CSV table of N, CA and C in Angstrom, one decimal:
chain,number,residue,atom,x,y,z
A,22,UNK,N,0.8,-1.2,0.0
A,22,UNK,CA,0.0,0.0,0.0
A,22,UNK,C,0.9,1.3,0.0
A,23,UNK,N,1.9,1.3,0.8
A,23,UNK,CA,2.8,2.5,0.9
A,23,UNK,C,3.5,2.7,-0.4
A,24,UNK,N,3.9,1.6,-1.0
A,24,UNK,CA,4.7,1.7,-2.2
A,24,UNK,C,3.8,2.2,-3.3
A,25,UNK,N,2.6,1.8,-3.4
A,25,UNK,CA,1.7,2.3,-4.5
A,25,UNK,C,1.4,3.8,-4.3
A,26,UNK,N,1.2,4.2,-3.0
A,26,UNK,CA,0.9,5.6,-2.8
A,26,UNK,C,2.1,6.5,-3.1
A,27,UNK,N,3.3,6.0,-2.7
A,27,UNK,CA,4.5,6.8,-3.0
A,27,UNK,C,4.9,6.8,-4.5
A,28,UNK,N,4.6,5.7,-5.2
A,28,UNK,CA,4.9,5.7,-6.6
A,28,UNK,C,3.9,6.6,-7.3
A,29,UNK,N,2.6,6.7,-6.8
A,29,UNK,CA,1.7,7.7,-7.4
A,29,UNK,C,2.1,9.1,-7.2
A,30,UNK,N,2.6,9.4,-6.0
A,30,UNK,CA,3.1,10.7,-5.7
A,30,UNK,C,4.3,11.0,-6.5
A,31,UNK,N,5.2,10.1,-6.7
A,31,UNK,CA,6.4,10.3,-7.5
A,31,UNK,C,6.0,10.5,-9.0
A,32,UNK,N,5.0,9.9,-9.5
A,32,UNK,CA,4.6,10.1,-10.9
A,32,UNK,C,4.1,11.5,-11.1
A,33,UNK,N,3.6,12.1,-10.0
A,33,UNK,CA,3.0,13.5,-10.1
A,33,UNK,C,3.8,14.4,-9.2
A,34,UNK,N,5.1,14.3,-9.2
A,34,UNK,CA,6.0,15.0,-8.3
A,34,UNK,C,6.3,16.5,-8.7
A,35,UNK,N,6.2,16.8,-9.9
A,35,UNK,CA,6.6,18.1,-10.4
A,35,UNK,C,5.9,19.3,-9.7
A,36,UNK,N,4.6,19.2,-9.4
A,36,UNK,CA,4.0,20.4,-8.7
A,36,UNK,C,4.3,20.5,-7.2
A,37,UNK,N,4.9,19.4,-6.7
A,37,UNK,CA,5.1,19.4,-5.2
A,37,UNK,C,6.4,20.3,-4.9
A,38,UNK,N,6.3,20.9,-3.7
A,38,UNK,CA,7.5,21.7,-3.2
A,38,UNK,C,8.7,20.8,-3.2
A,39,UNK,N,9.9,21.4,-3.5
A,39,UNK,CA,11.1,20.7,-3.7
A,39,UNK,C,11.5,19.9,-2.4
A,40,UNK,N,11.3,20.6,-1.2
A,40,UNK,CA,11.7,19.9,0.0
A,40,UNK,C,10.8,18.7,0.3
A,41,UNK,N,9.5,18.8,0.0
A,41,UNK,CA,8.6,17.7,0.2
A,41,UNK,C,8.9,16.6,-0.8
A,42,UNK,N,9.2,17.0,-2.1
A,42,UNK,CA,9.5,16.1,-3.1
A,42,UNK,C,10.8,15.2,-2.7
A,43,UNK,N,11.8,15.9,-2.2
A,43,UNK,CA,13.0,15.1,-1.8
A,43,UNK,C,12.7,14.1,-0.7
A,44,UNK,N,11.8,14.5,0.3
A,44,UNK,CA,11.4,13.6,1.3
A,44,UNK,C,10.6,12.4,0.8
A,45,UNK,N,9.8,12.7,-0.2
A,45,UNK,CA,9.0,11.7,-0.8
A,45,UNK,C,9.9,10.7,-1.5
A,46,UNK,N,10.9,11.2,-2.2
A,46,UNK,CA,11.9,10.4,-2.9
A,46,UNK,C,12.7,9.5,-1.9
A,47,UNK,N,13.2,10.1,-0.8
A,47,UNK,CA,13.9,9.3,0.1
A,47,UNK,C,13.0,8.2,0.8
A,48,UNK,N,11.7,8.6,1.0
A,48,UNK,CA,10.8,7.6,1.6
A,48,UNK,C,10.5,6.5,0.6
A,49,UNK,N,10.3,6.8,-0.7
A,49,UNK,CA,10.1,5.8,-1.7
A,49,UNK,C,11.3,4.9,-1.8
A,50,UNK,N,12.5,5.4,-1.8
A,50,UNK,CA,13.7,4.6,-1.8
A,50,UNK,C,13.8,3.7,-0.6
A,51,UNK,N,13.4,4.2,0.6
A,51,UNK,CA,13.4,3.3,1.8
A,51,UNK,C,12.4,2.1,1.6
A,52,UNK,N,11.2,2.4,1.1
A,52,UNK,CA,10.2,1.4,0.9
A,52,UNK,C,10.7,0.4,-0.2
A,53,UNK,N,11.3,0.8,-1.3
A,53,UNK,CA,11.8,-0.1,-2.3
A,53,UNK,C,12.9,-0.9,-1.8
A,54,UNK,N,13.8,-0.3,-0.9
A,54,UNK,CA,14.9,-1.1,-0.4
A,54,UNK,C,14.4,-2.2,0.5
A,55,UNK,N,13.4,-1.9,1.4
A,55,UNK,CA,12.9,-2.9,2.3
A,55,UNK,C,12.1,-4.0,1.6
A,56,UNK,N,11.4,-3.6,0.5
A,56,UNK,CA,10.6,-4.6,-0.3
A,56,UNK,C,11.6,-5.5,-1.1
A,57,UNK,N,12.7,-5.0,-1.5
A,57,UNK,CA,13.6,-5.7,-2.3
A,57,UNK,C,14.5,-6.7,-1.6
A,58,UNK,N,14.7,-6.5,-0.3
A,58,UNK,CA,15.6,-7.4,0.5
A,58,UNK,C,15.2,-8.8,0.4
A,59,UNK,N,16.1,-9.6,-0.2
A,59,UNK,CA,15.9,-11.0,-0.3
A,59,UNK,C,15.0,-11.4,-1.5
A,60,UNK,N,14.5,-10.5,-2.3
A,60,UNK,CA,13.7,-10.8,-3.4
A,60,UNK,C,14.4,-10.6,-4.8
A,61,UNK,N,15.5,-10.0,-4.8
A,61,UNK,CA,16.2,-9.8,-6.1
A,61,UNK,C,17.1,-11.0,-6.4
A,62,UNK,N,16.4,-12.1,-6.8
A,62,UNK,CA,17.1,-13.3,-7.1
A,62,UNK,C,17.6,-13.5,-8.5
A,63,UNK,N,16.8,-12.9,-9.5
A,63,UNK,CA,17.2,-13.1,-10.9
A,63,UNK,C,17.7,-11.8,-11.4
A,64,UNK,N,18.4,-11.9,-12.5
A,64,UNK,CA,19.0,-10.7,-13.2
A,64,UNK,C,17.9,-9.8,-13.6
A,65,UNK,N,16.8,-10.3,-14.1
A,65,UNK,CA,15.7,-9.5,-14.5
A,65,UNK,C,15.1,-8.7,-13.4
A,66,UNK,N,15.0,-9.2,-12.2
A,66,UNK,CA,14.5,-8.5,-11.0
A,66,UNK,C,15.5,-7.4,-10.6
A,67,UNK,N,16.8,-7.7,-10.7
A,67,UNK,CA,17.8,-6.7,-10.4
A,67,UNK,C,17.7,-5.5,-11.4
A,68,UNK,N,17.5,-5.8,-12.7
A,68,UNK,CA,17.4,-4.7,-13.7
A,68,UNK,C,16.2,-3.9,-13.4
A,69,UNK,N,15.1,-4.5,-13.1
A,69,UNK,CA,13.8,-3.7,-12.9
A,69,UNK,C,14.0,-2.9,-11.6
A,70,UNK,N,14.6,-3.4,-10.6
A,70,UNK,CA,14.8,-2.6,-9.4
A,70,UNK,C,15.8,-1.5,-9.7
A,71,UNK,N,16.8,-1.7,-10.4
A,71,UNK,CA,17.8,-0.7,-10.8
A,71,UNK,C,17.1,0.4,-11.6
A,72,UNK,N,16.3,0.0,-12.5
A,72,UNK,CA,15.6,1.0,-13.3
A,72,UNK,C,14.7,1.9,-12.5
A,73,UNK,N,13.9,1.3,-11.5
A,73,UNK,CA,13.1,2.1,-10.7
A,73,UNK,C,13.9,3.1,-9.8
A,74,UNK,N,14.9,2.6,-9.2
A,74,UNK,CA,15.7,3.5,-8.3
A,74,UNK,C,16.5,4.5,-9.1
A,75,UNK,N,16.9,4.2,-10.3
A,75,UNK,CA,17.7,5.2,-11.1
A,75,UNK,C,16.7,6.4,-11.5
A,76,UNK,N,15.5,6.1,-11.7
A,76,UNK,CA,14.5,7.2,-12.0
A,76,UNK,C,14.4,8.1,-10.8
A,77,UNK,N,14.3,7.5,-9.7
A,77,UNK,CA,14.2,8.4,-8.4
A,77,UNK,C,15.5,9.2,-8.2
A,78,UNK,N,16.6,8.5,-8.3
A,78,UNK,CA,17.9,9.2,-8.1
A,78,UNK,C,18.1,10.3,-9.1
A,79,UNK,N,17.7,10.1,-10.4
A,79,UNK,CA,17.9,11.1,-11.4
A,79,UNK,C,17.0,12.3,-11.2
A,80,UNK,N,15.8,12.0,-10.6
A,80,UNK,CA,15.0,13.2,-10.3
A,80,UNK,C,15.6,14.0,-9.1
A,81,UNK,N,16.2,13.3,-8.2
A,81,UNK,CA,16.8,13.9,-7.0
A,81,UNK,C,18.0,14.7,-7.5
A,82,UNK,N,18.8,14.2,-8.5
A,82,UNK,CA,19.9,15.0,-9.0
A,82,UNK,C,19.4,16.2,-9.7
A,83,UNK,N,18.3,16.1,-10.4
A,83,UNK,CA,17.8,17.3,-11.1
A,83,UNK,C,17.3,18.4,-10.1
A,84,UNK,N,16.6,18.0,-9.1
A,84,UNK,CA,16.2,18.9,-8.0
A,84,UNK,C,17.4,19.5,-7.3
A,85,UNK,N,18.4,18.7,-7.1
A,85,UNK,CA,19.6,19.1,-6.5
A,85,UNK,C,20.3,20.2,-7.3
A,86,UNK,N,20.4,20.0,-8.6
A,86,UNK,CA,21.1,21.0,-9.5
A,86,UNK,C,20.3,22.3,-9.5
A,87,UNK,N,19.0,22.2,-9.6
A,87,UNK,CA,18.2,23.4,-9.6
A,87,UNK,C,18.3,24.1,-8.3
A,88,UNK,N,18.2,23.3,-7.2
A,88,UNK,CA,18.4,23.9,-5.8
A,88,UNK,C,19.7,24.6,-5.6
A,89,UNK,N,20.8,24.0,-6.1
A,89,UNK,CA,22.1,24.5,-5.9
A,89,UNK,C,22.3,25.8,-6.8
A,90,UNK,N,21.8,25.8,-8.0
A,90,UNK,CA,22.0,27.0,-8.8
A,90,UNK,C,21.1,28.1,-8.3
A,91,UNK,N,19.9,27.8,-7.8
A,91,UNK,CA,19.1,28.9,-7.3
A,91,UNK,C,19.6,29.5,-6.0
A,92,UNK,N,20.2,28.6,-5.2
A,92,UNK,CA,20.8,29.1,-4.0
A,92,UNK,C,22.0,30.0,-4.2
A,93,UNK,N,22.8,29.8,-5.3
A,93,UNK,CA,23.9,30.6,-5.5
A,93,UNK,C,23.5,31.9,-6.2
A,94,UNK,N,22.4,31.9,-7.0
A,94,UNK,CA,21.9,33.1,-7.6
A,94,UNK,C,21.2,34.0,-6.7
A,95,UNK,N,20.4,33.3,-5.8
A,95,UNK,CA,19.6,34.1,-4.8
A,95,UNK,C,19.8,33.5,-3.5
A,96,UNK,N,20.7,34.0,-2.7
A,96,UNK,CA,21.1,33.3,-1.5
A,96,UNK,C,20.0,33.4,-0.4
A,97,UNK,N,19.0,34.2,-0.6
A,97,UNK,CA,18.0,34.3,0.4
A,97,UNK,C,16.8,33.3,0.2
A,98,UNK,N,16.9,32.5,-0.9
A,98,UNK,CA,15.8,31.6,-1.2
A,98,UNK,C,16.1,30.3,-0.6
A,99,UNK,N,15.6,30.1,0.6
A,99,UNK,CA,15.8,28.9,1.4
A,99,UNK,C,15.1,27.6,0.8
A,100,UNK,N,13.9,27.9,0.2
A,100,UNK,CA,13.2,26.7,-0.3
A,100,UNK,C,13.9,26.0,-1.4
A,101,UNK,N,14.6,26.7,-2.2
A,101,UNK,CA,15.4,26.0,-3.3
A,101,UNK,C,16.7,25.4,-2.8
A,102,UNK,N,17.3,26.0,-1.8
A,102,UNK,CA,18.6,25.5,-1.4
A,102,UNK,C,18.5,24.4,-0.4
A,103,UNK,N,17.3,24.2,0.2
A,103,UNK,CA,17.1,23.2,1.2
A,103,UNK,C,17.3,21.8,0.6
A,104,UNK,N,16.9,21.6,-0.7
A,104,UNK,CA,17.1,20.2,-1.2
A,104,UNK,C,18.3,20.1,-2.1
A,105,UNK,N,19.1,21.1,-2.2
A,105,UNK,CA,20.3,21.1,-3.1
A,105,UNK,C,21.4,20.5,-2.3
A,106,UNK,N,22.6,20.3,-3.0
A,106,UNK,CA,23.7,19.8,-2.2
A,106,UNK,C,24.8,19.3,-3.1
A,107,UNK,N,25.1,19.9,-4.3
A,107,UNK,CA,26.2,19.5,-5.1
A,107,UNK,C,25.8,18.5,-6.2
A,108,UNK,N,26.0,18.9,-7.4
A,108,UNK,CA,25.5,18.1,-8.5
A,108,UNK,C,26.3,16.8,-8.6
A,109,UNK,N,27.5,16.8,-8.1
A,109,UNK,CA,28.3,15.6,-8.2
A,109,UNK,C,28.0,14.5,-7.2
A,110,UNK,N,27.2,14.9,-6.2
A,110,UNK,CA,27.0,13.9,-5.1
A,110,UNK,C,26.3,12.7,-5.5
A,111,UNK,N,25.4,12.8,-6.5
A,111,UNK,CA,24.7,11.6,-6.9
A,111,UNK,C,25.5,10.9,-8.0
A,112,UNK,N,26.6,11.4,-8.5
A,112,UNK,CA,27.3,10.7,-9.6
A,112,UNK,C,28.0,9.5,-9.1
A,113,UNK,N,28.2,9.3,-7.8
A,113,UNK,CA,28.9,8.2,-7.3
A,113,UNK,C,30.4,8.3,-7.2
A,114,UNK,N,30.9,9.5,-7.5
A,114,UNK,CA,32.3,9.7,-7.5
A,114,UNK,C,32.7,10.8,-6.4
A,115,UNK,N,33.3,10.4,-5.4
A,115,UNK,CA,33.6,11.4,-4.3
A,115,UNK,C,34.6,12.4,-4.7
A,116,UNK,N,35.5,12.2,-5.7
A,116,UNK,CA,36.5,13.1,-6.1
A,116,UNK,C,35.8,14.3,-6.7
A,117,UNK,N,34.7,14.1,-7.4
A,117,UNK,CA,34.0,15.2,-8.1
A,117,UNK,C,33.4,16.2,-7.1
A,118,UNK,N,33.0,15.7,-5.9
A,118,UNK,CA,32.5,16.5,-4.9
A,118,UNK,C,33.5,17.6,-4.4
A,119,UNK,N,34.8,17.2,-4.3
A,119,UNK,CA,35.8,18.1,-3.8
A,119,UNK,C,36.1,19.2,-4.9
A,120,UNK,N,36.1,18.8,-6.1
A,120,UNK,CA,36.4,19.8,-7.2
A,120,UNK,C,35.3,20.8,-7.3
A,121,UNK,N,34.1,20.5,-7.0
A,121,UNK,CA,33.0,21.5,-7.0
A,121,UNK,C,32.9,22.3,-5.8
A,122,UNK,N,33.6,21.9,-4.7
A,122,UNK,CA,33.5,22.6,-3.4
A,122,UNK,C,32.3,22.4,-2.7
A,123,UNK,N,31.5,21.4,-3.0
A,123,UNK,CA,30.3,21.1,-2.3
A,123,UNK,C,30.5,20.4,-1.0
A,124,UNK,N,29.7,20.7,0.0
A,124,UNK,CA,29.9,20.0,1.3
A,124,UNK,C,31.0,20.5,2.1
A,125,UNK,N,31.4,21.7,1.8
A,125,UNK,CA,32.5,22.3,2.7
A,125,UNK,C,31.8,23.1,3.8
A,126,UNK,N,32.6,23.4,4.8
A,126,UNK,CA,32.1,24.3,5.9
A,126,UNK,C,31.6,25.6,5.3
A,127,UNK,N,30.5,26.1,5.8
A,127,UNK,CA,30.0,27.3,5.3
A,127,UNK,C,28.9,27.1,4.3
A,128,UNK,N,28.7,25.9,3.7
A,128,UNK,CA,27.6,25.6,2.9
A,128,UNK,C,26.4,25.4,3.7
A,129,UNK,N,25.3,25.5,3.0
A,129,UNK,CA,24.0,25.3,3.7
A,129,UNK,C,24.0,23.9,4.3
A,130,UNK,N,23.6,23.8,5.6
A,130,UNK,CA,23.6,22.5,6.3
A,130,UNK,C,22.7,21.5,5.7
A,131,UNK,N,21.6,22.0,5.1
A,131,UNK,CA,20.6,21.1,4.4
A,131,UNK,C,21.3,20.5,3.2
A,132,UNK,N,22.1,21.3,2.5
A,132,UNK,CA,22.8,20.7,1.3
A,132,UNK,C,23.8,19.6,1.7
A,133,UNK,N,24.5,19.9,2.8
A,133,UNK,CA,25.5,18.9,3.2
A,133,UNK,C,24.8,17.6,3.7
A,134,UNK,N,23.7,17.8,4.4
A,134,UNK,CA,23.0,16.6,4.9
A,134,UNK,C,22.4,15.8,3.7
A,135,UNK,N,21.8,16.6,2.7
A,135,UNK,CA,21.3,15.9,1.5
A,135,UNK,C,22.4,15.1,0.8
A,136,UNK,N,23.5,15.7,0.7
A,136,UNK,CA,24.6,15.0,0.0
A,136,UNK,C,25.0,13.7,0.8
A,137,UNK,N,25.1,13.8,2.1
A,137,UNK,CA,25.4,12.7,3.0
A,137,UNK,C,24.4,11.6,2.8
A,138,UNK,N,23.1,11.9,2.9
A,138,UNK,CA,22.0,10.9,2.8
A,138,UNK,C,22.0,10.3,1.4
A,139,UNK,N,22.3,11.1,0.4
A,139,UNK,CA,22.3,10.6,-1.0
A,139,UNK,C,23.4,9.5,-1.1
A,140,UNK,N,24.5,9.8,-0.6
A,140,UNK,CA,25.6,8.8,-0.6
A,140,UNK,C,25.2,7.5,0.1
A,141,UNK,N,24.6,7.6,1.3
A,141,UNK,CA,24.2,6.4,2.0
A,141,UNK,C,23.1,5.6,1.3
A,142,UNK,N,22.2,6.3,0.7
A,142,UNK,CA,21.1,5.6,-0.1
A,142,UNK,C,21.7,4.9,-1.3
A,143,UNK,N,22.6,5.6,-2.0
A,143,UNK,CA,23.3,5.0,-3.1
A,143,UNK,C,24.1,3.7,-2.7
A,144,UNK,N,24.7,3.8,-1.5
A,144,UNK,CA,25.5,2.6,-1.0
A,144,UNK,C,24.5,1.5,-0.7
A,145,UNK,N,23.4,1.7,-0.1
A,145,UNK,CA,22.4,0.7,0.1
A,145,UNK,C,21.9,0.1,-1.1
A,146,UNK,N,21.6,0.9,-2.1
A,146,UNK,CA,21.1,0.4,-3.4
A,146,UNK,C,22.1,-0.5,-4.1
A,147,UNK,N,23.4,0.0,-4.1
A,147,UNK,CA,24.5,-0.8,-4.7
A,147,UNK,C,24.7,-2.1,-4.0
A,148,UNK,N,24.6,-2.1,-2.7
A,148,UNK,CA,24.7,-3.4,-1.9
A,148,UNK,C,23.7,-4.4,-2.3
A,149,UNK,N,22.4,-3.9,-2.5
A,149,UNK,CA,21.4,-4.8,-2.9
A,149,UNK,C,21.6,-5.3,-4.3
A,150,UNK,N,22.3,-4.6,-5.1
A,150,UNK,CA,22.5,-5.0,-6.5
A,150,UNK,C,23.9,-5.7,-6.6
A,151,UNK,N,24.5,-6.0,-5.5
A,151,UNK,CA,25.7,-6.8,-5.4
A,151,UNK,C,26.9,-6.1,-6.1
A,152,UNK,N,26.9,-4.8,-6.0
A,152,UNK,CA,28.1,-4.0,-6.5
A,152,UNK,C,28.9,-3.5,-5.4
A,153,UNK,N,29.7,-4.4,-4.8
A,153,UNK,CA,30.4,-4.1,-3.6
A,153,UNK,C,31.4,-3.0,-3.7
A,154,UNK,N,32.2,-2.9,-4.8
A,154,UNK,CA,33.2,-1.9,-4.9
A,154,UNK,C,32.6,-0.5,-5.0
A,155,UNK,N,31.6,-0.3,-5.8
A,155,UNK,CA,30.9,1.0,-5.9
A,155,UNK,C,30.2,1.4,-4.6
A,156,UNK,N,29.7,0.4,-3.9
A,156,UNK,CA,29.0,0.7,-2.6
A,156,UNK,C,30.1,1.1,-1.6
A,157,UNK,N,31.2,0.5,-1.6
A,157,UNK,CA,32.3,0.9,-0.7
A,157,UNK,C,32.7,2.4,-0.9
A,158,UNK,N,32.8,2.8,-2.2
A,158,UNK,CA,33.2,4.1,-2.6
A,158,UNK,C,32.1,5.1,-2.0
A,159,UNK,N,30.9,4.8,-2.1
A,159,UNK,CA,29.8,5.6,-1.7
A,159,UNK,C,29.8,5.8,-0.1
A,160,UNK,N,30.1,4.7,0.5
A,160,UNK,CA,30.2,4.7,2.0
A,160,UNK,C,31.4,5.6,2.4
A,161,UNK,N,32.5,5.5,1.7
A,161,UNK,CA,33.7,6.3,2.0
A,161,UNK,C,33.4,7.8,1.8
A,162,UNK,N,32.7,8.1,0.7
A,162,UNK,CA,32.3,9.5,0.5
A,162,UNK,C,31.4,10.0,1.6
A,163,UNK,N,30.4,9.2,2.0
A,163,UNK,CA,29.5,9.6,3.1
A,163,UNK,C,30.3,9.8,4.4
A,164,UNK,N,31.3,8.9,4.7
A,164,UNK,CA,32.1,9.1,5.9
A,164,UNK,C,32.9,10.4,5.8
A,165,UNK,N,33.4,10.7,4.6
A,165,UNK,CA,34.2,11.9,4.5
A,165,UNK,C,33.3,13.1,4.8
A,166,UNK,N,32.1,13.2,4.3
A,166,UNK,CA,31.2,14.3,4.5
A,166,UNK,C,30.9,14.3,6.0
A,167,UNK,N,30.6,13.2,6.6
A,167,UNK,CA,30.3,13.2,8.0
A,167,UNK,C,31.5,13.7,8.9
A,168,UNK,N,32.7,13.2,8.6
A,168,UNK,CA,33.8,13.6,9.4
A,168,UNK,C,34.2,15.1,9.2
A,169,UNK,N,34.0,15.6,7.9
A,169,UNK,CA,34.3,17.0,7.6
A,169,UNK,C,33.3,18.0,8.1
A,170,UNK,N,32.0,17.6,7.9
A,170,UNK,CA,31.0,18.6,8.1
A,170,UNK,C,29.9,18.3,9.1
A,171,UNK,N,29.6,17.1,9.4
A,171,UNK,CA,28.5,16.7,10.2
A,171,UNK,C,28.8,16.3,11.6
A,172,UNK,N,30.0,15.8,11.8
A,172,UNK,CA,30.4,15.4,13.2
A,172,UNK,C,30.3,16.5,14.2
A,173,UNK,N,29.7,16.3,15.3
A,173,UNK,CA,29.5,17.4,16.3
A,173,UNK,C,30.8,18.1,16.8
A,174,UNK,N,31.9,17.3,16.9
A,174,UNK,CA,33.1,18.0,17.4
A,174,UNK,C,34.0,18.4,16.2
A,175,UNK,N,33.5,18.4,15.0
A,175,UNK,CA,34.3,18.9,13.9
A,175,UNK,C,34.2,20.5,13.8
A,176,UNK,N,35.0,21.2,14.5
A,176,UNK,CA,34.9,22.6,14.5
A,176,UNK,C,36.0,23.3,13.8
């Protein structure tokens, strides 16, 4: 029931506020992750799961890019910058994050948290798809963000 409601929301996500849309996407990813545990036995099921999750992640990347560009153009617009957090965060490559300067001290805390959560969700998805090396990279990227920006004693 939750999956069908969230998929319906995702199908009509464009008119929804960006912050709410990001939360819907994360919640849908959670539901898909929990539903897929132990059920991705064939290659066909893995491909279907990967296709669903890539749609969600690509939408989150798009919202993230829009939110980041809007927050740099208009620094007072909190609704757009709340869901942003670096266009390279969702690409799966931690080195790109550093070259863009995203997730550094002084950035919007919501952007940093979004980038951190996106890396964690990508790692979970990659683990379910049995892509261990890529998952390890995502976890390392998330840990870097945590240690650099989110850890309470990182001052």
